[in-house]
Short mmCIF file of C-alpha atoms in Angstrom, two decimals:
data_model
loop_
_atom_site.label_atom_id
_atom_site.label_comp_id
_atom_site.label_asym_id
_atom_site.label_seq_id
_atom_site.Cartn_x
_atom_site.Cartn_y
_atom_site.Cartn_z
CA UNK A 1 0.19 -0.04 -0.07
CA UNK A 2 1.33 3.39 -1.10
CA UNK A 3 1.72 6.36 1.37
CA UNK A 4 1.73 9.59 -0.46
CA UNK A 5 2.09 13.23 0.38
CA UNK A 6 -0.51 15.89 -0.33
CA UNK A 7 1.32 17.22 -3.25
CA UNK A 8 1.80 13.72 -4.63
CA UNK A 9 -1.99 13.45 -4.22
CA UNK A 10 -2.56 16.44 -6.35
CA UNK A 11 -0.12 15.11 -8.97
CA UNK A 12 -1.89 11.64 -8.91
CA UNK A 13 -5.13 13.58 -9.86
CA UNK A 14 -3.35 15.46 -12.56
CA UNK A 15 -1.60 12.41 -14.05
CA UNK A 16 -4.83 10.53 -14.20
CA UNK A 17 -6.54 13.63 -15.72
CA UNK A 18 -3.91 13.80 -18.62
CA UNK A 19 -4.68 10.09 -19.53
CA UNK A 20 -8.31 10.97 -20.07
CA UNK A 21 -10.03 10.28 -16.64
CA UNK A 22 -11.84 13.61 -15.97
CA UNK A 23 -11.80 15.28 -12.65
CA UNK A 24 -15.66 15.06 -12.55
CA UNK A 25 -15.32 11.10 -13.08
CA UNK A 26 -12.74 10.91 -10.33
CA UNK A 27 -15.14 12.84 -7.95
CA UNK A 28 -18.06 10.70 -8.78
CA UNK A 29 -16.04 7.59 -7.98
CA UNK A 30 -15.11 9.23 -4.73
CA UNK A 31 -18.64 9.99 -3.79
CA UNK A 32 -19.81 6.49 -4.53
CA UNK A 33 -16.94 5.05 -2.29
CA UNK A 34 -17.93 7.43 0.59
CA UNK A 35 -21.91 6.60 -0.14
CA UNK A 36 -21.08 2.94 0.23
CA UNK A 37 -19.40 3.11 3.46
CA UNK A 38 -22.06 5.42 4.91
CA UNK A 39 -24.69 2.74 4.14
CA UNK A 40 -22.89 0.12 6.39
CA UNK A 41 -23.72 2.66 9.51
CA UNK A 42 -27.44 1.85 8.52
CA UNK A 43 -28.17 5.73 9.15
CA UNK A 44 -31.73 7.23 9.73
CA UNK A 45 -30.54 10.74 9.07
CA UNK A 46 -27.35 12.19 7.51
CA UNK A 47 -25.88 15.59 7.46
CA UNK A 48 -23.16 16.26 5.06
CA UNK A 49 -20.89 19.29 6.15
CA UNK A 50 -18.89 20.46 3.51
CA UNK A 51 -16.43 23.33 2.79
CA UNK A 52 -15.99 25.12 -0.71
CA UNK A 53 -13.29 23.13 -2.16
CA UNK A 54 -13.25 19.75 -3.84
CA UNK A 55 -13.34 17.85 -0.64
CA UNK A 56 -16.76 19.59 -0.33
CA UNK A 57 -17.63 18.50 -3.89
CA UNK A 58 -16.89 14.87 -2.97
CA UNK A 59 -19.32 15.36 0.10
CA UNK A 60 -22.03 16.93 -1.92
CA UNK A 61 -21.91 14.24 -4.46
CA UNK A 62 -21.93 11.68 -1.81
CA UNK A 63 -25.00 13.23 -0.18
CA UNK A 64 -26.69 13.35 -3.69
CA UNK A 65 -26.09 9.67 -3.99
CA UNK A 66 -27.41 8.90 -0.72
CA UNK A 67 -30.45 11.10 -1.25
CA UNK A 68 -31.19 9.17 -4.51
CA UNK A 69 -30.98 5.62 -2.66
CA UNK A 70 -33.72 6.77 -0.34
CA UNK A 71 -31.83 8.28 2.59
CA UNK A 72 -33.04 11.32 4.56
CA UNK A 73 -30.04 13.73 3.61
CA UNK A 74 -29.26 17.32 4.28
CA UNK A 75 -26.49 19.55 3.40
CA UNK A 76 -24.63 22.11 5.55
CA UNK A 77 -22.25 24.47 3.69
CA UNK A 78 -19.69 26.44 5.57
CA UNK A 79 -18.27 29.38 3.71
CA UNK A 80 -19.36 31.38 0.60
CA UNK A 81 -20.56 28.92 -1.99
CA UNK A 82 -19.78 31.59 -4.71
CA UNK A 83 -16.21 31.36 -3.78
CA UNK A 84 -16.16 27.59 -4.28
CA UNK A 85 -13.90 25.33 -6.59
CA UNK A 86 -15.28 24.50 -10.02
CA UNK A 87 -15.83 20.97 -8.80
CA UNK A 88 -17.75 22.29 -5.77
CA UNK A 89 -20.05 24.63 -7.62
CA UNK A 90 -20.87 21.84 -10.27
CA UNK A 91 -21.82 19.30 -7.54
CA UNK A 92 -23.94 21.65 -5.65
CA UNK A 93 -25.82 22.79 -8.75
CA UNK A 94 -26.50 18.98 -9.42
CA UNK A 95 -27.52 18.61 -5.76
CA UNK A 96 -30.02 21.19 -5.99
CA UNK A 97 -31.88 19.44 -8.91
CA UNK A 98 -32.26 16.63 -6.39
CA UNK A 99 -34.11 18.70 -3.96
CA UNK A 100 -31.58 18.09 -1.09
CA UNK A 101 -32.42 20.33 1.84
CA UNK A 102 -29.37 22.73 2.10
CA UNK A 103 -28.29 25.15 4.79
CA UNK A 104 -25.55 27.61 4.90
CA UNK A 105 -23.51 27.74 8.44
CA UNK A 106 -24.61 30.69 10.50
CA UNK A 107 -27.86 31.64 8.71
CA UNK A 108 -30.14 29.22 10.90
CA UNK A 109 -29.53 26.85 13.72
CA UNK A 110 -28.90 23.30 13.18
CA UNK A 111 -29.69 20.49 15.64
CA UNK A 112 -26.81 18.36 15.45
CA UNK A 113 -28.37 15.77 17.75
CA UNK A 114 -31.04 15.09 15.03
CA UNK A 115 -28.76 13.27 12.82
CA UNK A 116 -27.00 9.73 13.58
CA UNK A 117 -24.60 10.13 10.70
CA UNK A 118 -22.22 13.29 9.71
CA UNK A 119 -20.18 13.14 6.56
CA UNK A 120 -17.11 15.38 6.93
CA UNK A 121 -16.13 17.12 3.64
CA UNK A 122 -14.97 20.36 5.04
CA UNK A 123 -11.31 20.49 3.97
CA UNK A 124 -9.71 17.22 3.16
CA UNK A 125 -5.91 17.38 2.01
CA UNK A 126 -6.21 21.52 1.39
CA UNK A 127 -5.43 22.51 4.89
CA UNK A 128 -3.62 25.66 5.15
CA UNK A 129 -3.11 27.25 8.52
CA UNK A 130 -4.79 26.99 11.72
CA UNK A 131 -8.50 26.13 11.97
CA UNK A 132 -10.56 29.14 13.33
CA UNK A 133 -13.52 31.18 12.91
CA UNK A 134 -16.61 29.47 11.36
CA UNK A 135 -14.67 26.20 10.63
CA UNK A 136 -13.62 25.73 14.26
CA UNK A 137 -17.22 26.25 15.56
CA UNK A 138 -18.56 23.78 13.13
CA UNK A 139 -15.91 21.10 13.74
CA UNK A 140 -16.43 21.38 17.63
CA UNK A 141 -20.18 20.99 17.06
CA UNK A 142 -19.54 17.88 14.90
CA UNK A 143 -17.36 16.36 17.66
CA UNK A 144 -20.06 17.49 20.42
CA UNK A 145 -22.75 15.50 18.61
CA UNK A 146 -23.55 11.74 19.21
CA UNK A 147 -23.54 10.88 15.40
CA UNK A 148 -21.24 8.62 13.85
CA UNK A 149 -18.65 10.47 11.59
CA UNK A 150 -17.19 9.71 8.24
CA UNK A 151 -14.39 11.96 7.10
CA UNK A 152 -13.62 12.50 3.37
CA UNK A 153 -9.92 11.86 2.65
CA UNK A 154 -8.68 13.00 5.75
CA UNK A 155 -10.45 14.41 9.00
CA UNK A 156 -10.67 17.96 8.74
CA UNK A 157 -8.12 19.76 10.90
CA UNK A 158 -5.31 17.27 10.41
CA UNK A 159 -2.21 18.07 8.26
CA UNK A 160 -2.10 15.34 5.90
CA UNK A 161 1.72 15.65 5.54
CA UNK A 162 2.58 15.54 9.36
CA UNK A 163 -0.44 14.54 11.37
CA UNK A 164 -0.65 17.38 13.43
CA UNK A 165 -3.84 18.91 14.60
CA UNK A 166 -3.95 22.34 13.35
CA UNK A 167 -6.07 23.91 16.29
CA UNK A 168 -8.90 21.49 16.19
CA UNK A 169 -10.01 18.48 14.18
CA UNK A 170 -12.81 16.21 13.38
CA UNK A 171 -12.81 13.07 15.57
CA UNK A 172 -13.86 10.31 13.07
CA UNK A 173 -15.14 6.75 13.19
CA UNK A 174 -14.04 6.14 9.83
CA UNK A 175 -12.13 7.71 7.26
CA UNK A 176 -12.51 7.10 3.39
CA UNK A 177 -9.37 8.08 1.52
CA UNK A 178 -8.53 7.74 -2.22
CA UNK A 179 -5.78 6.10 -4.07
CA UNK A 180 -3.27 5.81 -1.28
CA UNK A 181 -2.83 6.46 2.36
CA UNK A 182 -1.52 10.02 3.23
CA UNK A 183 1.13 10.68 6.19
CA UNK A 184 -1.32 12.03 8.46
CA UNK A 185 -3.24 8.89 8.36
CA UNK A 186 -0.21 7.20 10.04
CA UNK A 187 1.37 9.72 12.36
CA UNK A 188 0.01 10.90 15.61
CA UNK A 189 -1.85 12.60 16.81
CA UNK A 190 -3.90 12.64 13.62
CA UNK A 191 -3.70 8.73 13.47
CA UNK A 192 -5.87 8.72 16.44
CA UNK A 193 -8.50 10.92 14.85
CA UNK A 194 -9.13 8.83 11.65
CA UNK A 195 -10.73 5.81 13.06
CA UNK A 196 -10.88 2.95 10.63
CA UNK A 197 -9.46 3.72 7.23
CA UNK A 198 -10.75 2.50 3.91
CA UNK A 199 -8.59 3.22 0.85
CA UNK A 200 -10.72 3.45 -2.34
CA UNK A 201 -8.85 2.72 -5.47
CA UNK A 202 -10.70 4.85 -7.98
CA UNK A 203 -9.48 5.16 -11.64
CA UNK A 204 -6.03 6.69 -10.81
CA UNK A 205 -2.88 6.24 -12.95
CA UNK A 206 -1.44 3.22 -11.18
CA UNK A 207 1.81 3.79 -13.29
CA UNK A 208 2.45 7.25 -11.50
CA UNK A 209 1.51 5.72 -8.15
CA UNK A 210 3.85 2.85 -8.41
CA UNK A 211 6.63 5.05 -9.20
CA UNK A 212 6.34 6.65 -5.67
CA UNK A 213 8.76 5.24 -3.08
CA UNK A 214 7.02 5.13 0.29
CA UNK A 215 4.96 2.15 1.38
CA UNK A 216 3.14 0.66 4.30
CA UNK A 217 4.51 -2.58 5.61
CA UNK A 218 2.16 -5.47 5.41
CA UNK A 219 2.17 -9.08 5.59
CA UNK A 220 2.42 -9.62 1.74
CA UNK A 221 5.54 -7.24 1.50
CA UNK A 222 7.09 -9.52 4.46
CA UNK A 223 6.26 -12.76 2.90
CA UNK A 224 8.50 -11.74 -0.03
CA UNK A 225 11.48 -10.92 2.36
CA UNK A 226 11.37 -14.08 4.76
CA UNK A 227 14.76 -15.69 4.18
CA UNK A 228 14.83 -19.18 2.65
CA UNK A 229 16.10 -22.08 4.83
CA UNK A 230 17.53 -24.98 2.63
CA UNK A 231 17.29 -28.27 3.76
CA UNK A 232 21.04 -28.91 3.33
CA UNK A 233 21.95 -26.03 5.24
CA UNK A 234 24.26 -25.82 8.23
CA UNK A 235 24.64 -23.19 10.90
CA UNK A 236 27.29 -21.18 8.84
CA UNK A 237 24.87 -20.90 5.94
CA UNK A 238 22.88 -18.43 8.27
CA UNK A 239 25.87 -16.35 9.36
CA UNK A 240 27.21 -15.14 12.71
CA UNK A 241 26.04 -12.12 14.61
CA UNK A 242 28.44 -10.72 17.11
CA UNK A 243 26.73 -8.48 19.79
CA UNK A 244 29.20 -6.18 21.60
CA UNK A 245 26.86 -4.53 24.16
CA UNK A 246 25.85 -4.14 27.85
CA UNK A 247 27.58 -2.43 30.75
CA UNK A 248 27.77 -3.21 34.54
CA UNK A 249 24.74 -1.03 34.86
CA UNK A 250 22.71 -2.55 32.27
CA UNK A 251 23.21 -6.12 32.08
CA UNK A 252 19.82 -7.28 30.94
CA UNK A 253 19.49 -5.08 27.49
CA UNK A 254 22.16 -7.43 25.49
CA UNK A 255 20.30 -10.58 26.70
CA UNK A 256 17.26 -9.63 24.71
CA UNK A 257 19.30 -8.79 21.61
CA UNK A 258 20.93 -12.14 21.53
CA UNK A 259 17.43 -13.88 22.17
CA UNK A 260 15.87 -11.70 19.33
CA UNK A 261 18.92 -12.81 17.02
CA UNK A 262 18.95 -16.52 18.03
CA UNK A 263 14.91 -16.87 17.67
CA UNK A 264 14.92 -15.29 14.31
CA UNK A 265 17.07 -17.64 12.45
CA UNK A 266 20.79 -16.41 12.89
CA UNK A 267 23.09 -19.50 12.59
CA UNK A 268 25.53 -18.47 15.46
CA UNK A 269 24.90 -15.68 18.04
CA UNK A 270 27.81 -14.52 20.00
CA UNK A 271 27.28 -12.07 22.88
CA UNK A 272 30.21 -10.36 24.61
CA UNK A 273 29.59 -8.03 27.37
CA UNK A 274 31.79 -5.88 29.84
CA UNK A 275 29.77 -6.87 32.87
CA UNK A 276 27.78 -9.99 33.75
CA UNK A 277 24.99 -11.15 31.62
CA UNK A 278 25.66 -14.63 32.05
CA UNK A 279 22.12 -15.15 32.83
CA UNK A 280 21.60 -15.58 29.04
CA UNK A 281 22.97 -19.35 29.23
CA UNK A 282 20.12 -20.25 31.31
CA UNK A 283 17.55 -18.82 29.16
CA UNK A 284 19.20 -19.88 25.71
CA UNK A 285 22.48 -21.87 26.34
CA UNK A 286 22.98 -22.03 22.53
CA UNK A 287 24.09 -18.60 22.62
CA UNK A 288 28.02 -18.21 22.93
CA UNK A 289 28.98 -16.01 25.75
CA UNK A 290 31.67 -14.35 27.51
CA UNK A 291 32.41 -11.35 29.79
CA UNK A 292 35.30 -9.00 29.92
CA UNK A 293 34.57 -8.51 33.56
CA UNK A 294 34.74 -4.75 33.67
CA UNK A 295 32.17 -2.01 33.89
CA UNK A 296 32.04 -0.79 30.33
CA UNK A 297 33.88 -1.28 26.78
CA UNK A 298 36.93 0.85 26.38
CA UNK A 299 38.66 1.43 22.98
CA UNK A 300 41.65 -0.82 24.06
CA UNK A 301 39.07 -3.83 24.18
CA UNK A 302 39.04 -3.95 20.30
CA UNK A 303 42.23 -6.07 20.40
CA UNK A 304 40.55 -8.46 22.75
CA UNK A 305 37.30 -8.85 20.63
CA UNK A 306 39.26 -8.81 17.38
CA UNK A 307 39.22 -12.43 16.56
CA UNK A 308 35.43 -12.45 17.22
CA UNK A 309 34.95 -9.61 14.93
CA UNK A 310 36.97 -11.02 12.19
CA UNK A 311 34.67 -14.19 12.32
CA UNK A 312 31.41 -12.35 12.37
CA UNK A 313 29.17 -11.33 9.47
CA UNK A 314 26.95 -8.69 11.41
CA UNK A 315 28.24 -6.65 14.56
CA UNK A 316 25.43 -5.24 16.73
CA UNK A 317 26.41 -2.61 19.20
CA UNK A 318 24.50 -0.22 21.63
CA UNK A 319 21.95 -2.15 23.93
CA UNK A 320 22.81 -1.52 27.52
CA UNK A 321 25.94 0.49 26.66
CA UNK A 322 26.60 3.83 28.39
CA UNK A 323 28.25 6.78 26.45
CA UNK A 324 31.46 5.71 28.29
CA UNK A 325 31.80 3.16 25.59
CA UNK A 326 31.66 5.66 22.82
CA UNK A 327 35.41 5.53 21.84
CA UNK A 328 35.17 1.66 21.63
CA UNK A 329 32.11 1.87 19.31
CA UNK A 330 33.84 4.42 17.13
CA UNK A 331 36.99 2.19 16.91
CA UNK A 332 35.10 -0.75 15.58
CA UNK A 333 33.19 1.37 13.07
CA UNK A 334 36.52 2.82 11.90
CA UNK A 335 38.24 -0.61 11.32
CA UNK A 336 35.16 -2.67 10.15
CA UNK A 337 32.76 -0.38 8.61
CA UNK A 338 33.58 -1.56 4.87
CA UNK A 339 34.20 -5.23 5.83
CA UNK A 340 31.08 -5.89 8.21
CA UNK A 341 27.59 -5.11 8.52
CA UNK A 342 26.79 -3.09 11.30
CA UNK A 343 23.77 -2.11 13.66
CA UNK A 344 23.89 0.65 16.12
CA UNK A 345 21.30 0.86 18.80
CA UNK A 346 20.78 3.07 21.80
CA UNK A 347 23.81 4.88 23.00
CA UNK A 348 26.03 3.50 20.38
CA UNK A 349 23.90 5.95 18.15
CA UNK A 350 25.69 8.97 20.09
CA UNK A 351 28.73 8.39 17.93
CA UNK A 352 26.75 10.40 15.05
CA UNK A 353 27.74 13.44 17.29
CA UNK A 354 31.33 12.79 16.13
CA UNK A 355 30.30 13.08 12.44
CA UNK A 356 31.39 9.38 11.93
CA UNK A 357 31.32 7.95 8.55
CA UNK A 358 28.54 5.23 7.82
CA UNK A 359 27.35 3.55 4.69
CA UNK A 360 24.42 1.67 3.45
CA UNK A 361 25.68 -1.55 5.21
CA UNK A 362 24.81 -0.10 8.45
CA UNK A 363 21.40 0.31 10.39
CA UNK A 364 20.81 2.71 13.19
CA UNK A 365 17.71 2.00 15.32
CA UNK A 366 16.95 5.39 17.56
CA UNK A 367 13.73 6.21 19.34
CA UNK A 368 12.82 9.79 19.53
CA UNK A 369 14.59 10.53 22.97
CA UNK A 370 17.87 8.93 21.43
CA UNK A 371 17.66 11.00 18.14
CA UNK A 372 16.91 14.24 20.02
CA UNK A 373 20.35 14.05 21.28
CA UNK A 374 21.78 14.60 17.75
CA UNK A 375 19.00 15.97 15.83
CA UNK A 376 15.74 17.77 16.51
CA UNK A 377 12.45 16.04 17.14
CA UNK A 378 11.93 14.32 13.64
CA UNK A 379 8.83 12.56 14.80
CA UNK A 380 6.29 14.14 12.37
CA UNK A 381 8.77 15.28 9.69
CA UNK A 382 9.07 12.65 7.25
CA UNK A 383 11.18 14.75 4.96
CA UNK A 384 13.88 15.78 7.42
CA UNK A 385 14.22 12.20 8.39
CA UNK A 386 14.81 11.24 4.77
CA UNK A 387 17.26 14.15 4.63
CA UNK A 388 19.08 12.68 7.52
CA UNK A 389 19.30 9.46 6.04
CA UNK A 390 20.93 10.77 3.12
CA UNK A 391 23.23 13.10 4.88
CA UNK A 392 24.54 10.29 6.89
CA UNK A 393 24.48 7.60 3.96
CA UNK A 394 22.75 4.97 6.22
CA UNK A 395 19.35 3.16 6.92
CA UNK A 396 17.31 4.53 10.01
CA UNK A 397 14.86 2.81 11.73
CA UNK A 398 12.90 5.54 13.74
CA UNK A 399 10.94 3.95 16.39
CA UNK A 400 7.72 5.61 17.37
CA UNK A 401 3.84 4.74 17.56
CA UNK A 402 4.27 4.54 13.86
CA UNK A 403 7.81 3.30 12.96
CA UNK A 404 9.62 4.56 9.99
CA UNK A 405 11.99 3.10 8.13
CA UNK A 406 14.06 5.00 5.40
CA UNK A 407 17.36 4.87 3.48
CA UNK A 408 16.58 8.31 2.28
CA UNK A 409 15.28 7.24 -1.13
CA UNK A 410 12.60 4.23 -0.04
CA UNK A 411 10.56 4.90 2.96
CA UNK A 412 8.38 2.40 4.89
CA UNK A 413 5.82 2.76 7.70
CA UNK A 414 5.15 0.27 10.22
CA UNK A 415 1.69 0.66 12.12
CA UNK A 416 1.64 -2.68 14.10
CA UNK A 417 3.16 -1.17 17.02
CA UNK A 418 1.05 -0.66 20.27
CA UNK A 419 1.47 0.36 23.89
CA UNK A 420 2.71 -3.02 24.75
CA UNK A 421 6.05 -1.92 23.17
CA UNK A 422 6.44 0.97 25.32
CA UNK A 423 8.59 -0.89 27.69
CA UNK A 424 12.30 -1.12 28.42
CA UNK A 425 13.93 -4.02 26.40
CA UNK A 426 11.61 -3.89 23.37
CA UNK A 427 14.16 -2.11 21.12
CA UNK A 428 16.97 -4.29 22.17
CA UNK A 429 14.89 -7.36 21.40
CA UNK A 430 13.97 -5.50 17.75
CA UNK A 431 17.82 -4.96 17.20
CA UNK A 432 18.66 -8.46 17.63
CA UNK A 433 15.87 -9.44 15.20
CA UNK A 434 17.01 -7.11 12.71
CA UNK A 435 20.56 -8.25 13.12
CA UNK A 436 19.63 -11.56 12.33
CA UNK A 437 17.94 -10.98 9.23
CA UNK A 438 20.79 -9.00 8.02
CA UNK A 439 23.13 -12.15 8.76
CA UNK A 440 20.73 -14.27 6.67
CA UNK A 441 21.05 -12.48 3.50
CA UNK A 442 18.60 -9.49 3.63
CA UNK A 443 19.75 -5.74 2.89
CA UNK A 444 19.81 -3.66 6.06
CA UNK A 445 16.61 -1.86 4.65
CA UNK A 446 14.88 -5.48 3.95
CA UNK A 447 16.03 -6.62 7.37
CA UNK A 448 14.57 -3.50 9.05
CA UNK A 449 11.11 -4.08 7.37
CA UNK A 450 10.79 -7.80 8.15
CA UNK A 451 12.33 -7.34 11.81
CA UNK A 452 9.95 -4.55 12.80
CA UNK A 453 6.90 -6.47 11.33
CA UNK A 454 7.84 -9.88 13.05
CA UNK A 455 8.28 -7.93 16.57
CA UNK A 456 5.38 -5.38 16.28
CA UNK A 457 2.80 -7.59 14.88
CA UNK A 458 3.62 -10.24 17.58
CA UNK A 459 3.30 -7.98 20.56
CA UNK A 460 -0.16 -6.65 18.72
CA UNK A 461 -1.36 -9.98 18.57
CA UNK A 462 -0.24 -11.04 22.22
CA UNK A 463 -2.07 -7.79 23.51
CA UNK A 464 -5.33 -9.15 22.35
CA UNK A 465 -5.18 -12.07 24.66
CA UNK A 466 -2.97 -10.67 27.41
CA UNK A 467 -3.29 -6.96 27.21
CA UNK A 468 -0.55 -4.47 26.52
CA UNK A 469 0.01 -4.29 30.30
CA UNK A 470 1.20 -7.77 30.59
CA UNK A 471 3.11 -8.08 27.36
CA UNK A 472 7.05 -7.93 27.70
CA UNK A 473 9.90 -8.42 25.35
CA UNK A 474 10.64 -11.77 26.54
CA UNK A 475 7.06 -12.88 25.94
CA UNK A 476 7.13 -11.30 22.44
CA UNK A 477 10.53 -13.27 21.58
CA UNK A 478 8.88 -16.57 22.82
CA UNK A 479 6.12 -16.03 20.54
CA UNK A 480 7.42 -14.72 17.23
CA UNK A 481 7.11 -18.05 15.79
CA UNK A 482 3.40 -17.63 15.23
CA UNK A 483 4.05 -14.42 13.16
CA UNK A 484 6.56 -16.39 11.25
CA UNK A 485 4.11 -19.01 10.65
CA UNK A 486 1.25 -16.62 9.38
CA UNK A 487 3.77 -14.84 7.05
CA UNK A 488 5.10 -18.38 5.60
CA UNK A 489 1.37 -19.32 4.74
CA UNK A 490 1.10 -16.56 1.96
#
């Protein structure tokens, strides 16, 4: 499923129109899609609230279709109809011929409690600036009503490129969008206002749509990425992950990374820690473990672990480390960047302060707080995140309620996560799983796509039975096999 910007949505319209599909045809198709969804609510009385742009035109057309199907539909226009777009004016002209009762906001009172379904066609993707005046008033009245709400394209008041609420926004039960998802459907807080999202394909130019480089991660994508496991394989077929992580202060984090790597198919998993993380041997004795018996890694320790690095295919650093180990991490990167695949998590990411050189064989997996140590908060700024990936020439897994994965050219969105992941150790487990898929032959970008899906989908499914309060990283690790089985069935 493609994810597009507001400007790309406009270009998609233009590309389709250039191929001979008129704007009126697209508006009619959009309206039928909205009307079909509206009927699933079995409404008694419908109020369609529209602005004066093409989003309003979609709403008026949907109202007319529903009226023609026998529903009690009324229309409320916010703004001066004479200033409307050509699509809006055309649909209003047609609607008048169907005897739809039409009100202009502010001219007479509307009893919002009378309606059991409201269609929101106020703004859509054309939002500019903060919501105020009549538009703010009517959105507040819609939200105060007891009616079910369907938003057309995106809830009015949500910035479609950032998910931000521009003052106030419609809180929809369902959103019907067209052609592709928009950023604002996937990024909080806008994500929480969309309700259930239906994507109606319409007659859009699929060639243009497929040329765009942002996608939603789903089971179908992951089924194409799952590494093969030939019957005549052995442990060296699936590579060696070396985890250099932990400290005397945080001995548990690298344990979770090692379990993540082992439970997702790596041939050999080696864990070397400064402090004592020997508990790993009672949890998963197949993991090769040793401790350097000190508080944290130092630069000089590279000579001690050099033989292990030389034998490894992927090096994972960061979980449970402190910033005292930065010189060690920098030395490993300096010596092995060109010969090894490298994943940096947690405090190992702080090395980016030093303008360290990375490449496309690397992955960094920051959450918002970790990235704030180096860059501004990029949570809702996909464009800046992509620019950072280009600047540092590597793959980024930006962990949040919607996790964003990008190499600066291609970007993927993972919306499977939920609050069960908001616990210490979840990211450590994830880093191990991603490293495991890297060592099994996936590119770092592919490994990040599959790894985040496996971990997040498992957590989401566990939350259904156990609640998000109860789910822990180790429980996720113990149940990832279920998600693997689901993907393999495709």
